[in-house]
Short mmCIF file of C-alpha atoms and ligand atoms in Angstrom, two decimals:
data_model
loop_
_atom_site.label_atom_id
_atom_site.label_comp_id
_atom_site.label_asym_id
_atom_site.label_seq_id
_atom_site.Cartn_x
_atom_site.Cartn_y
_atom_site.Cartn_z
CA MET A 1 0.00 0.00 0.00
CA ASN A 2 1.22 3.52 -0.66
CA LEU A 3 1.04 6.20 2.03
CA LYS A 4 -2.35 7.54 0.91
CA GLU A 5 -3.85 4.03 0.99
CA LYS A 6 -2.33 3.36 4.40
CA ILE A 7 -3.86 6.59 5.76
CA ALA A 8 -7.28 5.67 4.33
CA ALA A 9 -7.16 2.17 5.86
CA LEU A 10 -6.02 3.43 9.27
CA LYS A 11 -8.65 6.14 9.23
CA ASN A 12 -11.44 3.57 8.73
CA GLU A 13 -9.99 1.22 11.32
CA LYS A 14 -9.80 3.97 13.96
CA ASN A 15 -13.00 5.84 13.01
CA ALA A 16 -10.99 9.01 12.39
CA ILE A 17 -11.80 12.10 10.33
CA ILE A 18 -9.23 14.27 8.55
CA LEU A 19 -10.04 17.98 8.53
CA ALA A 20 -7.77 20.18 6.40
CA HIS A 21 -7.45 23.90 5.84
CA TYR A 22 -7.16 25.29 2.29
CA TYR A 23 -3.55 26.32 2.97
CA GLN A 24 -2.44 22.71 3.48
CA PRO A 25 -0.18 21.10 0.87
CA PRO A 26 -2.22 19.68 -2.08
CA GLU A 27 -1.49 16.01 -1.24
CA ILE A 28 -3.01 16.56 2.24
CA GLN A 29 -6.05 18.38 0.84
CA GLU A 30 -6.58 15.41 -1.48
CA ILE A 31 -6.87 12.79 1.29
CA ALA A 32 -8.93 14.98 3.66
CA ASP A 33 -12.58 14.24 4.44
CA TYR A 34 -13.27 17.96 4.51
CA VAL A 35 -11.27 20.96 3.33
CA GLY A 36 -12.44 24.38 4.42
CA ASP A 37 -11.93 27.75 6.08
CA SER A 38 -11.72 28.29 9.84
CA LEU A 39 -15.49 28.57 10.28
CA GLY A 40 -16.28 25.50 8.17
CA LEU A 41 -13.61 23.52 9.99
CA SER A 42 -14.99 24.40 13.43
CA GLN A 43 -18.52 23.57 12.25
CA MET A 44 -17.30 20.18 11.00
CA ALA A 45 -15.39 19.58 14.24
CA ALA A 46 -18.55 20.37 16.22
CA ALA A 47 -20.65 17.96 14.15
CA THR A 48 -18.40 14.92 13.71
CA ASN A 49 -19.08 11.46 15.16
CA ALA A 50 -15.49 10.34 14.63
CA ASP A 51 -13.44 9.19 17.62
CA ILE A 52 -10.24 10.82 16.38
CA ILE A 53 -9.90 14.20 14.65
CA VAL A 54 -6.73 14.56 12.60
CA PHE A 55 -6.39 18.29 12.19
CA ALA A 56 -4.36 19.18 9.13
CA GLY A 57 -4.00 22.86 9.84
CA VAL A 58 -2.39 24.94 12.56
CA HIS A 59 -2.41 24.70 16.36
CA PHE A 60 -5.22 27.18 17.15
CA MET A 61 -7.53 25.31 14.74
CA ALA A 62 -6.83 21.93 16.37
CA GLU A 63 -7.25 23.55 19.80
CA THR A 64 -10.70 24.85 18.77
CA ALA A 65 -11.63 21.32 17.65
CA LYS A 66 -10.51 19.96 21.05
CA ILE A 67 -12.47 22.61 22.96
CA LEU A 68 -15.57 21.52 21.02
CA ASN A 69 -14.79 17.82 21.56
CA PRO A 70 -13.08 17.33 24.93
CA GLU A 71 -13.85 13.59 24.92
CA LYS A 72 -12.31 12.99 21.46
CA THR A 73 -8.67 12.53 20.54
CA VAL A 74 -7.42 15.48 18.48
CA VAL A 75 -4.03 15.14 16.78
CA LEU A 76 -1.96 17.62 14.78
CA PRO A 77 0.68 16.20 12.38
CA ASP A 78 3.36 18.63 13.64
CA LEU A 79 3.19 20.68 16.84
CA ASN A 80 5.36 23.33 15.16
CA ALA A 81 2.33 24.28 13.04
CA GLY A 82 1.74 27.55 14.90
CA CYS A 83 0.50 30.94 13.70
CA SER A 84 2.27 34.30 13.79
CA LEU A 85 -1.04 36.06 14.35
CA ALA A 86 -1.94 33.90 17.36
CA ASP A 87 1.61 34.44 18.70
CA SER A 88 1.18 38.22 18.41
CA CYS A 89 -1.31 38.12 21.31
CA PRO A 90 0.39 36.74 24.46
CA PRO A 91 -2.31 35.83 27.02
CA ASP A 92 -0.68 37.65 29.97
CA VAL A 93 -0.42 40.95 28.10
CA PHE A 94 -3.93 40.55 26.67
CA ARG A 95 -5.31 39.92 30.18
CA LYS A 96 -4.02 43.34 31.32
CA PHE A 97 -5.40 45.00 28.17
CA VAL A 98 -8.87 43.54 28.79
CA ALA A 99 -8.71 44.43 32.50
CA ALA A 100 -7.92 48.05 31.57
CA HIS A 101 -11.18 48.27 29.54
CA PRO A 102 -13.76 46.44 31.69
CA ASP A 103 -16.76 47.99 29.92
CA HIS A 104 -15.72 46.60 26.49
CA VAL A 105 -17.17 43.56 24.74
CA VAL A 106 -14.21 41.37 23.75
CA ILE A 107 -14.36 39.93 20.23
CA THR A 108 -11.46 37.71 19.24
CA TYR A 109 -10.60 36.45 15.79
CA VAL A 110 -10.27 32.66 15.95
CA ASN A 111 -6.52 32.92 15.17
CA CYS A 112 -5.55 33.13 18.86
CA SER A 113 -4.75 30.75 21.71
CA ALA A 114 -7.38 28.97 23.83
CA GLU A 115 -6.28 31.16 26.75
CA VAL A 116 -7.09 34.32 24.80
CA LYS A 117 -10.42 32.84 23.68
CA ALA A 118 -11.16 32.14 27.34
CA MET A 119 -10.97 35.92 27.98
CA SER A 120 -13.42 36.69 25.14
CA ASP A 121 -17.13 37.29 24.91
CA ILE A 122 -17.41 36.04 21.36
CA VAL A 123 -15.10 34.55 18.73
CA CYS A 124 -15.27 35.28 15.00
CA THR A 125 -13.60 34.14 11.79
CA SER A 126 -12.96 36.08 8.60
CA SER A 127 -16.21 34.78 7.12
CA ASN A 128 -18.49 35.97 9.93
CA ALA A 129 -16.55 38.88 11.52
CA LEU A 130 -18.87 41.57 10.12
CA LYS A 131 -21.99 39.73 11.29
CA ILE A 132 -20.53 39.13 14.76
CA VAL A 133 -19.50 42.78 15.21
CA GLU A 134 -22.90 43.93 13.99
CA SER A 135 -24.58 41.65 16.55
CA ILE A 136 -23.16 43.78 19.38
CA PRO A 137 -25.44 46.66 20.49
CA LYS A 138 -24.23 49.98 19.03
CA ASP A 139 -23.74 51.60 22.45
CA LYS A 140 -21.30 48.89 23.58
CA PRO A 141 -17.57 49.61 23.14
CA ILE A 142 -15.63 46.73 21.55
CA ILE A 143 -12.12 45.31 21.87
CA PHE A 144 -11.15 43.48 18.67
CA ALA A 145 -8.11 41.19 18.74
CA PRO A 146 -5.64 40.05 17.56
CA ASP A 147 -5.64 41.06 13.85
CA ARG A 148 -5.37 44.83 13.33
CA ASN A 149 -5.89 44.56 9.55
CA LEU A 150 -9.15 42.64 9.83
CA GLY A 151 -10.12 45.02 12.65
CA LYS A 152 -9.46 48.11 10.50
CA TYR A 153 -11.42 46.59 7.64
CA ILE A 154 -14.43 45.96 9.91
CA ILE A 155 -14.25 49.48 11.32
CA LYS A 156 -14.35 50.81 7.75
CA LYS A 157 -17.32 48.59 6.82
CA THR A 158 -19.39 49.09 9.99
CA GLY A 159 -18.35 52.53 11.23
CA ARG A 160 -17.84 50.99 14.71
CA ASN A 161 -15.01 52.55 16.67
CA MET A 162 -13.32 49.40 17.96
CA LEU A 163 -10.22 49.24 20.14
CA LEU A 164 -7.74 47.13 18.15
CA TRP A 165 -5.03 44.78 19.34
CA ASP A 166 -1.86 45.37 17.32
CA GLY A 167 -1.36 41.89 15.87
CA SER A 168 -0.90 40.65 12.32
CA CYS A 169 -0.13 37.70 10.06
CA ILE A 170 3.39 37.59 8.58
CA VAL A 171 2.10 35.99 5.39
CA HIS A 172 -0.62 38.51 4.57
CA GLU A 173 1.56 41.46 5.60
CA ALA A 174 4.23 40.31 3.12
CA PHE A 175 2.26 41.34 0.03
CA SER A 176 4.01 44.13 -1.81
CA ILE A 177 1.80 46.94 -3.10
CA ASP A 178 4.42 48.02 -5.67
CA LYS A 179 4.74 44.50 -7.04
CA LEU A 180 0.97 44.04 -6.97
CA LEU A 181 0.42 47.22 -9.01
CA ALA A 182 3.16 46.19 -11.45
CA LEU A 183 1.50 42.77 -11.80
CA TYR A 184 -1.87 44.44 -12.38
CA LYS A 185 -0.30 46.48 -15.20
CA GLU A 186 0.71 43.17 -16.82
CA HIS A 187 -2.83 41.81 -16.29
CA PRO A 188 -5.15 44.83 -16.52
CA ASP A 189 -8.09 42.49 -17.20
CA ALA A 190 -7.63 40.69 -13.86
CA ILE A 191 -9.91 41.05 -10.82
CA ILE A 192 -8.01 41.47 -7.55
CA ILE A 193 -9.38 39.51 -4.58
CA ALA A 194 -7.88 39.60 -1.08
CA HIS A 195 -8.07 38.09 2.39
CA PRO A 196 -8.90 40.71 5.07
CA GLU A 197 -5.71 39.91 7.01
CA SER A 198 -3.92 41.86 4.24
CA GLU A 199 -2.89 45.48 4.82
CA GLU A 200 -5.24 48.36 3.99
CA HIS A 201 -3.36 49.44 0.84
CA ILE A 202 -3.70 45.91 -0.56
CA LEU A 203 -7.38 45.72 0.40
CA ASN A 204 -8.01 49.08 -1.29
CA THR A 205 -7.07 47.52 -4.65
CA ALA A 206 -9.42 44.55 -4.25
CA SER A 207 -12.83 44.06 -5.89
CA TYR A 208 -13.65 41.36 -3.36
CA ILE A 209 -12.45 40.91 0.24
CA GLY A 210 -13.32 37.77 2.17
CA SER A 211 -12.37 34.53 3.85
CA THR A 212 -10.73 31.69 1.93
CA SER A 213 -14.16 30.08 1.31
CA GLY A 214 -15.59 33.47 0.37
CA MET A 215 -12.82 33.95 -2.22
CA ILE A 216 -13.52 30.53 -3.78
CA ASN A 217 -17.23 31.31 -3.96
CA TYR A 218 -16.52 34.69 -5.56
CA VAL A 219 -14.32 33.10 -8.27
CA LYS A 220 -17.12 30.56 -8.91
CA GLU A 221 -19.40 33.47 -9.80
CA TYR A 222 -17.02 34.53 -12.62
CA PRO A 223 -15.65 31.15 -13.75
CA THR A 224 -13.88 32.32 -16.92
CA GLU A 225 -12.25 35.49 -15.55
CA LYS A 226 -8.68 36.17 -14.51
CA PHE A 227 -7.93 36.80 -10.81
CA ILE A 228 -4.98 38.10 -8.84
CA VAL A 229 -5.33 36.30 -5.51
CA ALA A 230 -3.93 37.95 -2.36
CA THR A 231 -3.83 35.18 0.21
CA GLU A 232 -1.72 32.14 1.03
CA ALA A 233 -0.85 30.29 -2.18
CA GLY A 234 -2.36 26.95 -1.02
CA LEU A 235 -5.84 28.31 -1.72
CA LEU A 236 -5.10 28.29 -5.46
CA HIS A 237 -5.05 24.48 -5.44
CA LYS A 238 -8.71 24.24 -4.42
CA MET A 239 -9.67 27.19 -6.63
CA LYS A 240 -8.14 25.48 -9.69
CA GLN A 241 -10.06 22.30 -8.90
CA GLU A 242 -13.36 24.09 -8.36
CA VAL A 243 -13.08 26.64 -11.18
CA PRO A 244 -10.77 25.07 -13.80
CA ASP A 245 -11.41 27.75 -16.45
CA ALA A 246 -10.52 30.72 -14.24
CA GLN A 247 -7.00 32.11 -14.64
CA LEU A 248 -5.36 32.51 -11.23
CA VAL A 249 -2.30 34.64 -10.55
CA PRO A 250 -0.89 34.66 -6.98
CA ALA A 251 -0.26 38.15 -5.54
CA PRO A 252 3.48 38.80 -5.13
CA ALA A 253 5.19 39.05 -1.75
CA GLU A 254 7.83 41.62 -0.77
CA GLU A 255 10.54 39.01 -0.24
CA ASP A 256 10.09 36.62 -3.12
CA ASN A 257 10.37 33.00 -2.17
CA THR A 258 10.83 30.17 -4.63
CA CYS A 259 7.29 30.36 -6.00
CA ALA A 260 7.26 34.20 -5.96
CA CYS A 261 4.12 34.05 -3.84
CA SER A 262 3.17 33.83 -0.17
CA GLU A 263 3.27 30.53 1.62
CA CYS A 264 2.56 30.04 5.31
CA GLY A 265 5.56 28.17 6.72
CA TYR A 266 3.46 27.01 9.67
CA MET A 267 0.79 25.42 7.47
CA LYS A 268 3.44 23.78 5.33
CA VAL A 269 5.27 21.92 8.15
CA ASN A 270 2.53 19.26 7.95
CA THR A 271 3.35 16.43 5.53
CA LEU A 272 1.57 13.27 4.46
CA GLN A 273 4.15 11.17 6.36
CA LYS A 274 3.65 13.21 9.56
CA LEU A 275 -0.10 12.91 9.14
CA TYR A 276 0.18 9.12 8.85
CA ASN A 277 2.47 8.97 11.88
CA CYS A 278 0.16 11.08 14.05
CA LEU A 279 -2.84 8.91 13.17
CA LEU A 280 -0.86 5.70 13.78
CA ASN A 281 0.63 6.82 17.10
CA GLU A 282 -2.29 9.08 18.13
CA SER A 283 0.34 11.68 18.88
CA PRO A 284 1.05 14.57 19.13
CA GLN A 285 -2.29 15.18 20.82
CA ILE A 286 -3.83 18.56 21.52
CA ASN A 287 -4.99 19.03 25.09
CA VAL A 288 -6.43 22.11 26.73
CA PRO A 289 -6.59 22.48 30.55
CA ARG A 290 -10.17 22.07 31.72
CA ALA A 291 -10.56 25.56 33.26
CA ILE A 292 -9.43 27.23 30.00
CA ARG A 293 -11.41 24.83 27.82
CA GLU A 294 -14.68 25.46 29.64
CA LYS A 295 -14.26 29.24 29.45
CA ALA A 296 -13.14 29.20 25.81
CA LEU A 297 -16.09 27.04 24.74
CA VAL A 298 -18.60 29.79 25.61
CA PRO A 299 -17.43 32.41 23.01
CA ILE A 300 -16.83 29.69 20.38
CA GLN A 301 -20.31 28.27 20.87
CA HIS A 302 -21.73 31.78 20.79
CA MET A 303 -20.10 32.28 17.37
CA LEU A 304 -21.37 28.92 16.05
CA ASP A 305 -24.90 29.73 17.22
CA LEU A 306 -24.79 33.08 15.41
CA SER A 307 -23.39 31.47 12.23
CA LYS A 308 -26.11 28.87 11.61
P1 LIG B 401 -9.84 31.61 6.80
O1 LIG B 401 -10.73 31.38 7.96
O2 LIG B 401 -10.34 32.68 5.88
O3 LIG B 401 -9.62 30.31 6.06
O4 LIG B 401 -8.44 32.14 7.31
C1 LIG B 401 -7.59 31.40 8.12
C2 LIG B 401 -6.23 31.95 8.16
O5 LIG B 401 -5.39 31.53 8.92
C3 LIG B 401 -5.92 33.02 7.26
O6 LIG B 401 -4.58 33.32 7.33
FE1 LIG B 402 -1.50 32.28 10.87
FE2 LIG B 402 -1.01 33.83 8.79
FE3 LIG B 402 -0.42 31.25 8.64
FE4 LIG B 402 -2.99 32.07 8.65
S1 LIG B 402 -1.45 32.46 7.07
S2 LIG B 402 -2.12 30.39 9.84
S3 LIG B 402 -2.85 33.84 10.03
S4 LIG B 402 0.53 32.78 10.03
#
């Protein structure tokens, strides 16, 4: 049996499910039971009957799955699959920030640690952030953390004056506006689409701004057009599968890497071999201390209830 066949056999034997984010390497996306954005992945994690969840994504995503399923085994192929955005919000510093603004409703973007979620009133993802912010009464002041770019974008869309945490994603902040404009000159017929973790000057050039799933759905609406796509390059794999006639050009990063596009190093530490090993050994497991897990579940569940 090859590695893919071995994973499939082991998955059936152990009643496991493989959940993968769109930024995962193509060979992982291909063996996954579900590939999606952060919201879709948490909805799948909340609904599954599997005994083991193999989370092919990054740590905060697997942690969310564990919070929703404390009795299930949740494994991550490589514990080094972290997130620069989650790391930009250390729980101890955030605790002081929240304590300094006790009258504020705390909304946290799902890209943060369980400890930070445990200090929140409600969680959001890039696909429901606008809806979640708009669900808060207008007279209530809001703390929005940790992504300042998504926060600024929501302020612009809603007119809400939110207090922003100064965090960001190294991948989405790497897009170069000069290179993007030069690329657009080469492809003046292209439609620019962007993930809201990108900086304001990148977002200002975009005809569509949304989550990874939102971007795929937008491309589906114009299946024969050309798009410049400002998000992690892994998304292009699914887009090509779903909309084969669309022309897709990855937005260029400031420091060109080998593919002249942006790849998330954290997402890409997961490999098929590591995924097989973690399913076989049921390790490394994700565990969240009970006190944090119980507190963090409340704002996650609140988000899921509002996203039905
Ligand atoms: P999505 O929820 O849009 O898939 O975003 C996740 C992420 O980590 C973006 O960098
Ligand atoms: Fe985190 Fe950015 Fe990677 Fe998404 S792309 S997982 S926000 S570092």
